């Protein structure tokens, strides 16, 4: 090596330090400002857990890897920071696959580290070996298998960069055991250099101008605000733009909280179980401005009938989403925050939307969300309304998927960003409770309530042990209708009332289950008990599980049936 090259290498490595791969990993997490890890140890990842023991970095031990990954998702959704999950090889790694897929479709930033067998035996069907690169390639934004300790710092830095920039998503690092034991130079000061990955952040000004001009000439404009507004931390900009142009707003399921639910220009959630007003706004609009939404099937209904009269402007940081499902006249590739700032700055002449807003206000008044509360049976919609009242709308709410999820989306008004945590695209049962654990770590000073079904709770109930260990003040509300509620509803409506394996006449005693973990358990059966029980629950300083027995045959309405358009909602009135 020449003297000049030796001098350059010495200068480059002057600030580098010799350490093991596992030490590099923990040091890199500290450099990335990671304050909590969710995980579960095992053989291939033991060197990393030994380093966790030495350094004292905060680690939350889940009781199942699925609990760890969903907790990391909840943390990411509420904090806006990447959730970090560490598990071992083989079954430990495959147990987080559902959570990775969930995070991918809902655009949640995760960095998932899976242990792997030593590089010398990869491909030999070694004990607890699984091909995590092959398994997770379709469900990660990117994945790595580390083959040399020298490349580990670069890979970790790239992983965090990829997970958190552009459209967020999960990145997996597969770490062989011998790499975590090997030593090398740790240099974390190098800049990320990914020429093939350059997300467009600043939108094209000409396209922004087209949106501005379209707003001026439109008579029936509507904004569809999706989760992309939240990921871009653009809620304030959205509120300012709406105030400036007086355009009504509808939300996707995952976009709830991006615009205040109590604002007079908020029309509610659109889609299969959205409000009639929100869906009719989309159906009748002459201009649809979609911001950070991907037009999934649960939102659009039958695409042949979706927004038939609207010019569509689609603002999204992921160009692959624009035009994928809905033809788009004005494509705007870029960050939602930057796009809204440019729209506000451009301003443009406000169009004449008064007649449109008056019509929509009339729809809101004539077709509100409804339910019939009769007798002492607790209606689930009433339960959600009461939770909203008791928490004054300030709680972080997490859910699984199904009827309770839809009722929560309908009847809890989300006025703040990042207080709604649910599994959207994948619809994952078992998500809600562990996600609440991650959410509590993200916002320790906020009340956190997991509103979950009796079936979904039993998929991840073992995570009660975390509440027992750490005394986390999470409130668990089991909306107990003794069924797979949404499955039962579909079997009633579309399968001749043949309730095939959807009813749960035999259930555990949830109160005793909570008490087995030294957690306060409560059961409510009748309406007159509810208000005082909720007050007791939320006044209690520690964790509480409430088993609330609700009307078993209650269905979620209104509803767009399969194959129908948004204007063909059923159950819009009692």
Coordinates of C-alpha atoms in Angstrom, one line a residue:
X1 CA 0.0 0.0 0.0
X2 CA 1.3 3.4 -0.9
X3 CA 2.2 6.0 1.8
X4 CA -0.6 8.2 0.6
X5 CA -3.2 5.4 0.8
X6 CA -2.0 4.4 4.2
X7 CA -2.3 8.1 5.3
X8 CA -5.9 8.3 4.0
X9 CA -6.8 5.0 5.7
X10 CA -5.3 6.2 9.0
X11 CA -7.2 9.5 8.8
X12 CA -10.5 7.7 7.9
X13 CA -10.2 5.2 10.8
X14 CA -8.9 7.6 13.4
X15 CA -12.3 7.9 15.0
X16 CA -13.2 4.2 14.5
X17 CA -13.1 1.7 17.3
X18 CA -12.5 -2.0 17.3
X19 CA -15.5 -3.9 18.7
X20 CA -17.7 -7.0 18.2
X21 CA -20.6 -7.1 15.8
X22 CA -23.1 -7.3 18.7
X23 CA -21.4 -4.2 20.3
X24 CA -21.6 -2.4 17.0
X25 CA -25.3 -3.1 16.8
X26 CA -26.1 -1.7 20.3
X27 CA -23.8 1.3 19.7
X28 CA -25.5 2.0 16.4
X29 CA -28.9 1.9 18.0
X30 CA -27.7 4.5 20.6
X31 CA -26.4 6.6 17.7
X32 CA -29.9 6.4 16.1
X33 CA -31.5 7.6 19.4
X34 CA -33.3 4.4 20.0
X35 CA -34.7 4.5 23.5
X36 CA -36.5 1.2 23.7
X37 CA -36.2 -2.2 22.0
X38 CA -39.0 -4.9 21.9
X39 CA -37.8 -8.4 21.6
X40 CA -37.2 -12.0 22.7
X41 CA -33.9 -13.8 23.0
X42 CA -32.7 -17.2 21.6
X43 CA -29.6 -19.0 20.6
X44 CA -28.5 -17.2 17.4
X45 CA -29.1 -13.7 18.9
X46 CA -27.5 -14.4 22.3
X47 CA -24.3 -12.4 21.7
X48 CA -26.5 -9.3 21.1
X49 CA -28.5 -10.0 24.3
X50 CA -25.3 -10.3 26.2
X51 CA -24.4 -6.8 24.9
X52 CA -27.9 -5.6 26.0
X53 CA -27.1 -6.9 29.5
X54 CA -23.8 -5.1 29.6
X55 CA -25.0 -1.8 28.3
X56 CA -28.4 -1.6 30.0
X57 CA -30.2 -0.3 27.0
X58 CA -34.0 -0.5 27.7
X59 CA -35.4 -3.8 26.4
X60 CA -39.0 -4.9 26.8
X61 CA -39.3 -8.6 26.9
X62 CA -42.5 -9.8 25.1
X63 CA -43.9 -13.2 26.0
X64 CA -44.2 -14.0 22.3
X65 CA -42.4 -12.6 19.3
X66 CA -45.7 -11.5 17.7
X67 CA -46.3 -9.3 20.8
X68 CA -42.8 -7.8 20.3
X69 CA -43.3 -6.8 16.7
X70 CA -46.8 -5.4 17.3
X71 CA -45.5 -3.4 20.2
X72 CA -42.8 -2.0 18.0
X73 CA -45.5 -1.0 15.5
X74 CA -47.6 0.8 18.1
X75 CA -44.5 2.6 19.2
X76 CA -43.7 3.7 15.7
X77 CA -47.2 4.8 14.9
X78 CA -47.5 7.0 18.0
X79 CA -43.9 8.3 18.3
X80 CA -43.1 8.8 14.6
X81 CA -39.8 7.2 15.3
X82 CA -38.8 3.7 14.0
X83 CA -39.8 0.8 16.2
X84 CA -37.0 -1.7 16.9
X85 CA -37.6 -5.4 17.3
X86 CA -34.9 -8.0 18.0
X87 CA -35.6 -11.8 17.9
X88 CA -33.7 -15.0 17.3
X89 CA -33.4 -17.2 14.2
X90 CA -35.9 -19.8 12.9
X91 CA -39.2 -19.8 14.8
X92 CA -38.3 -16.5 16.6
X93 CA -37.9 -14.8 13.2
X94 CA -40.9 -16.4 11.5
X95 CA -43.1 -15.4 14.4
X96 CA -42.6 -11.7 13.5
X97 CA -43.5 -12.2 9.8
X98 CA -47.2 -11.1 10.3
X99 CA -46.1 -7.9 12.1
X100 CA -43.6 -7.1 9.3
X101 CA -46.3 -7.6 6.7
X102 CA -48.7 -5.5 8.7
X103 CA -46.1 -2.7 9.0
X104 CA -45.4 -2.9 5.3
X105 CA -48.9 -2.4 4.1
X106 CA -49.6 0.4 6.7
X107 CA -46.2 2.2 6.0
X108 CA -44.8 1.9 9.6
X109 CA -41.1 2.5 10.0
X110 CA -39.5 -0.6 11.7
X111 CA -36.0 -1.9 12.0
X112 CA -36.2 -5.7 12.7
X113 CA -33.1 -7.6 13.6
X114 CA -33.3 -11.3 13.4
X115 CA -30.6 -13.7 14.6
X116 CA -29.3 -16.2 12.0
X117 CA -27.2 -19.3 12.2
X118 CA -23.5 -19.0 11.5
X119 CA -22.5 -18.1 7.9
X120 CA -20.6 -21.5 7.8
X121 CA -23.8 -23.5 8.0
X122 CA -26.3 -21.2 6.2
X123 CA -28.1 -23.3 3.6
X124 CA -27.5 -26.7 5.4
X125 CA -30.9 -26.8 7.3
X126 CA -29.0 -26.1 10.5
X127 CA -30.9 -26.0 13.8
X128 CA -33.3 -23.1 13.9
X129 CA -32.4 -21.9 10.4
X130 CA -34.9 -20.1 8.3
X131 CA -34.4 -18.2 5.1
X132 CA -35.5 -14.8 6.3
X133 CA -34.3 -12.9 3.3
X134 CA -36.5 -15.1 1.0
X135 CA -39.4 -15.1 3.4
X136 CA -39.5 -11.3 4.0
X137 CA -38.4 -10.0 0.6
X138 CA -42.1 -9.3 -0.5
X139 CA -43.1 -7.7 2.9
X140 CA -40.1 -5.4 3.6
X141 CA -39.1 -2.1 2.1
X142 CA -35.6 -3.6 2.1
X143 CA -33.8 -6.5 3.8
X144 CA -30.2 -7.4 4.5
X145 CA -28.2 -10.4 5.5
X146 CA -24.9 -9.3 7.1
X147 CA -22.0 -11.5 5.7
X148 CA -19.1 -9.5 7.2
X149 CA -18.8 -7.6 10.5
X150 CA -17.1 -4.8 8.5
X151 CA -20.3 -4.0 6.6
X152 CA -22.5 -4.0 9.7
X153 CA -22.3 -0.2 10.6
X154 CA -23.1 0.7 7.0
X155 CA -26.1 -1.7 6.9
X156 CA -27.6 -0.5 10.2
X157 CA -27.3 3.2 9.1
X158 CA -28.9 2.4 5.7
X159 CA -31.6 0.4 7.4
X160 CA -32.7 3.4 9.6
X161 CA -32.5 5.7 6.6
X162 CA -34.6 3.5 4.4
X163 CA -37.2 2.8 7.1
X164 CA -37.8 6.4 7.9
X165 CA -37.5 8.3 4.6
X166 CA -39.8 8.4 1.6
X167 CA -42.8 6.1 2.2
X168 CA -41.9 4.6 5.6
X169 CA -41.7 0.8 6.0
X170 CA -40.0 -2.1 7.7
X171 CA -36.4 -3.0 7.1
X172 CA -35.0 -6.3 8.2
X173 CA -31.4 -7.1 9.1
X174 CA -30.5 -10.8 9.3
X175 CA -27.5 -11.2 11.6
X176 CA -25.6 -14.5 11.6
X177 CA -24.2 -15.5 15.0
X178 CA -20.6 -15.6 13.9
X179 CA -20.8 -12.1 12.5
X180 CA -22.1 -10.8 15.8
X181 CA -19.1 -12.4 17.6
X182 CA -16.5 -11.3 15.1
X183 CA -14.6 -8.0 15.6
X184 CA -14.0 -5.1 13.3
X185 CA -13.8 -1.3 13.2
X186 CA -17.0 0.6 14.1
X187 CA -17.2 3.7 12.0
X188 CA -20.7 5.3 12.1
X189 CA -19.8 8.7 10.8
X190 CA -20.0 7.9 7.1
X191 CA -22.9 9.4 5.2
X192 CA -25.5 7.1 3.7
X193 CA -24.8 6.7 0.0
X194 CA -27.7 5.0 -1.9
X195 CA -27.7 6.4 -5.5
X196 CA -30.6 4.1 -6.4
X197 CA -32.8 5.3 -3.6
X198 CA -33.6 9.0 -3.8
X199 CA -37.3 9.6 -2.8
X200 CA -38.8 12.8 -4.2
X201 CA -39.6 15.1 -1.3
X202 CA -40.3 18.5 -3.0
X203 CA -43.2 18.3 -5.5
X204 CA -43.1 19.7 -9.0
X205 CA -44.3 23.4 -8.8
X206 CA -46.2 23.1 -12.1
X207 CA -48.3 20.2 -10.7
X208 CA -49.0 22.2 -7.5
X209 CA -50.1 25.1 -9.7
X210 CA -52.5 22.8 -11.5
X211 CA -54.1 21.8 -8.1
X212 CA -54.4 25.5 -7.2
X213 CA -56.1 26.3 -10.4
X214 CA -58.5 23.3 -10.1
X215 CA -59.5 24.4 -6.6
X216 CA -60.4 27.8 -7.9
X217 CA -62.7 26.5 -10.6
X218 CA -64.2 23.6 -8.7
X219 CA -67.7 23.8 -7.3
X220 CA -67.6 20.5 -5.3
X221 CA -64.0 19.9 -4.0
X222 CA -63.2 17.4 -1.3
X223 CA -59.9 16.4 0.4
X224 CA -59.2 12.8 1.1
X225 CA -56.6 12.7 3.9
X226 CA -54.8 9.5 4.5
X227 CA -52.1 8.2 6.8
X228 CA -49.5 9.9 4.6
X229 CA -50.5 13.2 6.2
X230 CA -49.6 11.7 9.6
X231 CA -46.3 10.1 8.4
X232 CA -45.3 13.5 7.0
X233 CA -46.2 15.3 10.3
X234 CA -48.4 17.6 8.1
X235 CA -51.6 17.9 10.2
X236 CA -51.0 21.5 11.0
X237 CA -50.4 22.3 7.3
X238 CA -53.6 20.4 6.4
X239 CA -55.6 22.4 8.9
X240 CA -54.1 25.7 7.6
X241 CA -54.9 24.8 3.9
X242 CA -58.4 23.7 4.7
X243 CA -59.0 27.0 6.6
X244 CA -57.6 28.9 3.7
X245 CA -59.6 27.2 1.0
X246 CA -62.6 26.0 3.0
X247 CA -62.6 22.5 1.4
X248 CA -64.4 19.7 3.3
X249 CA -62.3 16.8 4.5
X250 CA -62.9 13.1 4.6
X251 CA -60.5 10.6 6.2
X252 CA -59.3 7.1 5.4
X253 CA -59.4 4.6 8.3
X254 CA -55.7 5.2 8.9
X255 CA -55.9 8.9 8.3
X256 CA -58.1 9.5 11.3
X257 CA -56.7 12.2 13.5
X258 CA -54.9 14.0 10.7
X259 CA -57.7 16.6 10.7
X260 CA -59.8 17.3 13.8
X261 CA -62.8 15.0 14.0
X262 CA -65.0 17.7 15.6
X263 CA -64.2 20.4 13.0
X264 CA -67.3 21.5 11.0
X265 CA -65.5 20.8 7.7
X266 CA -64.8 17.2 8.8
X267 CA -67.2 14.8 7.1
X268 CA -66.0 11.6 8.9
X269 CA -64.3 8.4 7.6
X270 CA -65.0 7.2 4.1
X271 CA -65.2 3.6 2.9
X272 CA -67.1 0.4 3.7
X273 CA -68.2 1.5 7.1
X274 CA -67.7 5.3 6.7
X275 CA -70.3 8.0 7.1
X276 CA -72.9 8.4 4.4
X277 CA -71.8 12.1 4.1
X278 CA -68.2 11.2 3.5
X279 CA -69.0 8.7 0.9
X280 CA -71.5 10.9 -0.9
X281 CA -68.9 13.7 -0.9
X282 CA -66.5 11.5 -2.8
X283 CA -69.3 10.3 -5.1
X284 CA -70.6 13.8 -6.0
X285 CA -67.3 15.7 -5.9
X286 CA -66.0 17.4 -9.1
X287 CA -62.5 17.7 -7.6
X288 CA -60.9 15.1 -5.4
X289 CA -57.6 16.0 -3.7
X290 CA -56.1 12.8 -2.3
X291 CA -53.2 13.4 0.2
X292 CA -51.3 10.3 1.3
X293 CA -54.0 7.8 0.6
X294 CA -53.7 4.7 -1.6
X295 CA -57.3 4.1 -2.7
X296 CA -57.6 0.6 -1.3
X297 CA -60.7 -1.5 -1.9
X298 CA -62.2 -1.0 1.5
X299 CA -62.2 2.8 0.8
X300 CA -63.4 2.8 -2.8
X301 CA -66.0 0.1 -3.0
X302 CA -66.6 -0.8 -6.6
X303 CA -64.0 1.2 -8.6
X304 CA -66.4 1.5 -11.5
X305 CA -68.6 3.8 -9.3
X306 CA -65.8 5.6 -7.4
X307 CA -65.8 9.4 -7.7
X308 CA -67.3 9.3 -11.2
X309 CA -67.5 13.0 -11.6
X310 CA -64.2 14.1 -10.1
X311 CA -61.0 15.3 -11.5
X312 CA -58.5 13.5 -9.3
X313 CA -55.3 15.1 -7.9
X314 CA -53.2 12.6 -6.0
X315 CA -50.4 13.8 -3.7
X316 CA -48.2 10.9 -2.6
X317 CA -44.5 10.3 -1.8
X318 CA -44.7 6.9 -3.4
X319 CA -45.1 7.3 -7.2
X320 CA -46.2 3.7 -7.5
X321 CA -49.5 4.5 -5.8
X322 CA -50.4 7.3 -8.2
X323 CA -52.7 5.9 -10.8
X324 CA -52.5 2.4 -9.5
X325 CA -56.2 2.0 -8.6
X326 CA -57.8 5.3 -9.6
X327 CA -57.1 7.3 -12.8
X328 CA -55.3 10.5 -11.9
X329 CA -55.4 13.8 -13.8
X330 CA -52.9 15.7 -11.6
X331 CA -50.2 13.5 -10.2
X332 CA -48.1 15.2 -7.5
X333 CA -45.1 13.1 -6.3
X334 CA -43.7 14.4 -3.0
X335 CA -43.9 14.7 0.7
X336 CA -47.4 15.7 2.0
X337 CA -46.0 18.4 4.3
X338 CA -44.0 20.0 1.5
X339 CA -46.9 19.8 -0.9
X340 CA -49.3 21.5 1.6
X341 CA -46.8 24.2 2.3
X342 CA -46.5 24.9 -1.4
X343 CA -50.3 24.9 -1.8
X344 CA -50.7 27.4 1.1
X345 CA -48.0 29.6 -0.3
X346 CA -49.5 29.6 -3.8
X347 CA -52.9 30.3 -2.3
X348 CA -54.9 31.0 -5.4
X349 CA -58.4 32.4 -5.5
X350 CA -60.8 30.6 -3.3
X351 CA -63.6 28.9 -5.3
X352 CA -67.3 29.3 -4.7
X353 CA -68.0 26.2 -2.5
X354 CA -70.7 27.5 -0.3
X355 CA -73.6 25.7 -2.0
X356 CA -71.6 22.4 -1.8
X357 CA -70.8 22.9 1.9
X358 CA -74.4 23.7 2.7
X359 CA -75.5 20.5 1.0
X360 CA -72.9 18.4 2.8
X361 CA -74.0 20.0 6.2
X362 CA -77.5 19.0 5.4
X363 CA -76.4 15.4 4.8
X364 CA -74.5 15.3 8.1
X365 CA -77.6 16.4 9.9
X366 CA -80.0 14.1 8.1
X367 CA -77.8 11.0 8.1
X368 CA -75.7 10.9 11.3
X369 CA -74.2 7.7 12.6
X370 CA -76.9 5.9 14.5
X371 CA -77.7 3.0 16.8
X372 CA -80.8 2.1 18.9
X373 CA -80.1 1.8 22.6
X374 CA -83.0 -0.1 24.2
X375 CA -83.2 -1.9 27.5
X376 CA -80.2 -2.8 29.7
X377 CA -78.2 -4.4 27.0
X378 CA -75.0 -2.4 26.3
X379 CA -74.7 -1.3 22.7
X380 CA -71.1 -1.3 21.5
X381 CA -71.5 2.1 19.9
X382 CA -72.7 3.6 23.2
X383 CA -69.7 2.0 24.9
X384 CA -67.3 3.8 22.5
X385 CA -69.1 7.1 23.0
X386 CA -68.8 6.8 26.8
X387 CA -65.1 6.0 26.5
X388 CA -64.7 9.1 24.4
X389 CA -66.5 11.1 27.1
X390 CA -64.6 9.7 30.0
X391 CA -61.2 10.2 28.3
X392 CA -62.3 13.7 27.0
X393 CA -61.1 12.6 23.6
X394 CA -57.5 12.6 24.7
X395 CA -56.7 8.9 24.8
X396 CA -54.4 7.0 22.5
X397 CA -56.8 4.3 21.1
X398 CA -55.5 1.0 19.8
X399 CA -57.7 -1.8 18.2
X400 CA -57.5 -5.1 16.5
X401 CA -59.6 -5.6 13.4
X402 CA -63.4 -6.2 13.1
X403 CA -66.6 -4.7 14.4
X404 CA -65.0 -3.1 17.5
X405 CA -62.5 -1.4 15.2
X406 CA -65.2 0.1 13.0
X407 CA -67.2 1.3 16.0
X408 CA -64.2 2.9 17.5
X409 CA -63.4 4.6 14.2
X410 CA -67.0 5.8 13.9
X411 CA -67.7 7.0 17.4
X412 CA -64.4 8.1 18.9
X413 CA -63.7 11.5 17.5
X414 CA -59.9 11.8 16.9
X415 CA -58.9 15.4 17.1
X416 CA -55.1 14.9 17.4
X417 CA -52.6 13.2 15.2
X418 CA -51.1 9.8 16.2
X419 CA -53.8 8.9 18.8
X420 CA -55.4 6.2 16.6
X421 CA -53.4 2.9 16.3
X422 CA -55.1 0.1 14.3
X423 CA -54.2 -2.6 11.8
X424 CA -55.5 -1.3 8.4
X425 CA -54.4 -3.0 5.3
X426 CA -53.6 -6.4 6.7
X427 CA -56.4 -6.5 9.3
X428 CA -54.4 -8.4 12.0
X429 CA -56.2 -10.0 14.9
X430 CA -54.0 -9.8 18.0
X431 CA -52.5 -6.4 17.1
X432 CA -54.4 -4.1 19.4
X433 CA -53.2 -5.1 22.9
X434 CA -49.4 -5.3 22.2
X435 CA -49.7 -2.2 20.0
X436 CA -51.0 -0.4 23.1
X437 CA -47.9 -1.4 25.0
X438 CA -45.7 0.2 22.4
X439 CA -48.0 3.2 22.3
X440 CA -47.6 3.7 26.1
X441 CA -43.8 3.7 25.8
X442 CA -44.1 6.3 23.0
X443 CA -46.5 8.5 25.0
X444 CA -46.0 7.6 28.7
X445 CA -48.0 10.6 29.9
X446 CA -51.1 9.9 27.7
X447 CA -54.0 7.6 28.7
X448 CA -53.8 4.5 26.4
X449 CA -56.8 2.2 25.9
X450 CA -56.8 -1.0 23.9
X451 CA -60.3 -1.5 22.5
X452 CA -60.3 -5.1 21.4
X453 CA -62.6 -8.1 20.7
X454 CA -62.9 -11.1 22.9
X455 CA -61.4 -13.3 20.1
X456 CA -58.5 -11.1 19.1
X457 CA -57.4 -10.6 22.7
X458 CA -56.9 -14.3 23.2
X459 CA -54.3 -14.3 20.4
X460 CA -51.8 -12.1 22.4
X461 CA -53.2 -12.2 25.9
X462 CA -49.9 -13.5 27.2
X463 CA -48.5 -9.9 27.0
X464 CA -50.5 -9.2 30.2
X465 CA -47.2 -10.3 31.8
X466 CA -45.6 -7.0 30.6
X467 CA -48.3 -5.0 32.3
X468 CA -47.8 -7.1 35.5
X469 CA -44.0 -6.6 35.4
X470 CA -43.9 -2.9 34.6
X471 CA -47.3 -1.7 36.0
X472 CA -48.1 0.0 32.7
X473 CA -51.4 2.0 33.2
X474 CA -53.0 0.6 30.0
X475 CA -56.8 0.1 30.0
X476 CA -58.0 -3.0 28.1
X477 CA -61.6 -2.9 27.0
X478 CA -62.8 -6.2 25.7
X479 CA -65.9 -5.6 23.6
X480 CA -67.3 -9.0 24.2
X481 CA -70.0 -10.2 21.9
X482 CA -69.0 -13.9 22.2
X483 CA -68.2 -14.1 18.5
X484 CA -65.9 -13.3 15.7
X485 CA -68.1 -10.3 15.2
X486 CA -67.4 -9.2 11.7
X487 CA -67.3 -12.8 10.5
X488 CA -70.6 -13.4 12.1
X489 CA -72.1 -10.2 10.5
X490 CA -71.0 -11.4 7.0
X491 CA -72.3 -14.9 7.6
X492 CA -75.6 -13.3 8.6
X493 CA -75.8 -11.0 5.6
X494 CA -74.2 -13.0 2.8
X495 CA -74.1 -16.7 3.9
X496 CA -77.6 -17.5 4.9
X497 CA -77.0 -17.1 8.6
X498 CA -74.8 -20.1 8.6
X499 CA -72.5 -19.3 11.6
X500 CA -69.7 -21.6 10.7
X501 CA -67.1 -21.5 13.5
X502 CA -67.7 -17.8 14.4
X503 CA -69.5 -18.1 17.7
X504 CA -67.8 -18.5 21.1
X505 CA -70.3 -19.8 23.6
X506 CA -67.4 -21.0 25.8
X507 CA -65.0 -18.3 27.0
X508 CA -62.4 -17.9 29.7
X509 CA -63.2 -15.9 32.7
X510 CA -61.3 -12.7 31.6
X511 CA -61.5 -11.2 35.1
X512 CA -59.8 -14.2 36.7
X513 CA -57.3 -14.2 33.8
X514 CA -56.4 -10.6 34.7
X515 CA -56.2 -11.3 38.4
X516 CA -53.8 -14.2 37.6
X517 CA -51.4 -11.5 36.4
X518 CA -52.1 -9.3 39.4
X519 CA -54.1 -6.9 37.2
X520 CA -57.4 -5.3 38.2
X521 CA -60.2 -7.1 36.4
X522 CA -63.8 -5.9 35.9
X523 CA -66.9 -7.2 34.2
X524 CA -69.9 -5.1 33.1
X525 CA -73.1 -6.7 32.0
X526 CA -75.8 -4.0 32.0
X527 CA -76.2 -0.4 30.9
X528 CA -76.8 1.1 34.3
X529 CA -73.3 -0.2 35.5
X530 CA -71.4 1.2 32.6
X531 CA -70.7 4.8 33.4
X532 CA -69.5 4.3 37.0
X533 CA -67.4 1.3 35.9
X534 CA -65.7 3.4 33.2
X535 CA -65.0 6.1 35.7
X536 CA -63.5 3.6 38.1
X537 CA -61.4 2.1 35.3
X538 CA -59.9 5.3 34.1
X539 CA -59.4 6.7 37.6
X540 CA -57.4 3.6 38.6
X541 CA -53.7 4.4 38.4
X542 CA -52.5 1.0 37.1
X543 CA -53.5 -1.4 34.4
X544 CA -57.2 -2.5 34.2
X545 CA -58.9 -5.2 32.1
X546 CA -62.7 -4.7 31.6
X547 CA -64.9 -7.5 30.1
X548 CA -67.8 -5.5 28.7
X549 CA -70.7 -7.8 27.6
X550 CA -72.4 -6.1 24.6
X551 CA -75.3 -6.9 22.3
X552 CA -74.3 -10.1 20.5
X553 CA -76.3 -9.5 17.3
X554 CA -75.3 -5.9 16.7
X555 CA -74.0 -5.1 13.2
X556 CA -71.8 -2.3 11.9
X557 CA -73.8 0.2 9.8
X558 CA -73.8 2.0 7.5
X559 CA -72.2 -0.4 5.1
X560 CA -71.1 -0.8 1.5
X561 CA -71.8 -4.4 0.5
X562 CA -69.4 -6.2 -1.8
X563 CA -69.6 -5.1 -5.4
X564 CA -71.5 -1.9 -4.6
X565 CA -70.4 1.7 -5.0
X566 CA -70.1 4.3 -2.3
X567 CA -73.5 5.8 -3.2
X568 CA -75.1 2.5 -2.5
X569 CA -74.7 2.3 1.2
X570 CA -77.1 0.2 3.3
X571 CA -78.3 0.9 6.8
X572 CA -77.8 4.7 6.6
X573 CA -80.9 5.2 8.8
X574 CA -82.4 3.2 11.6

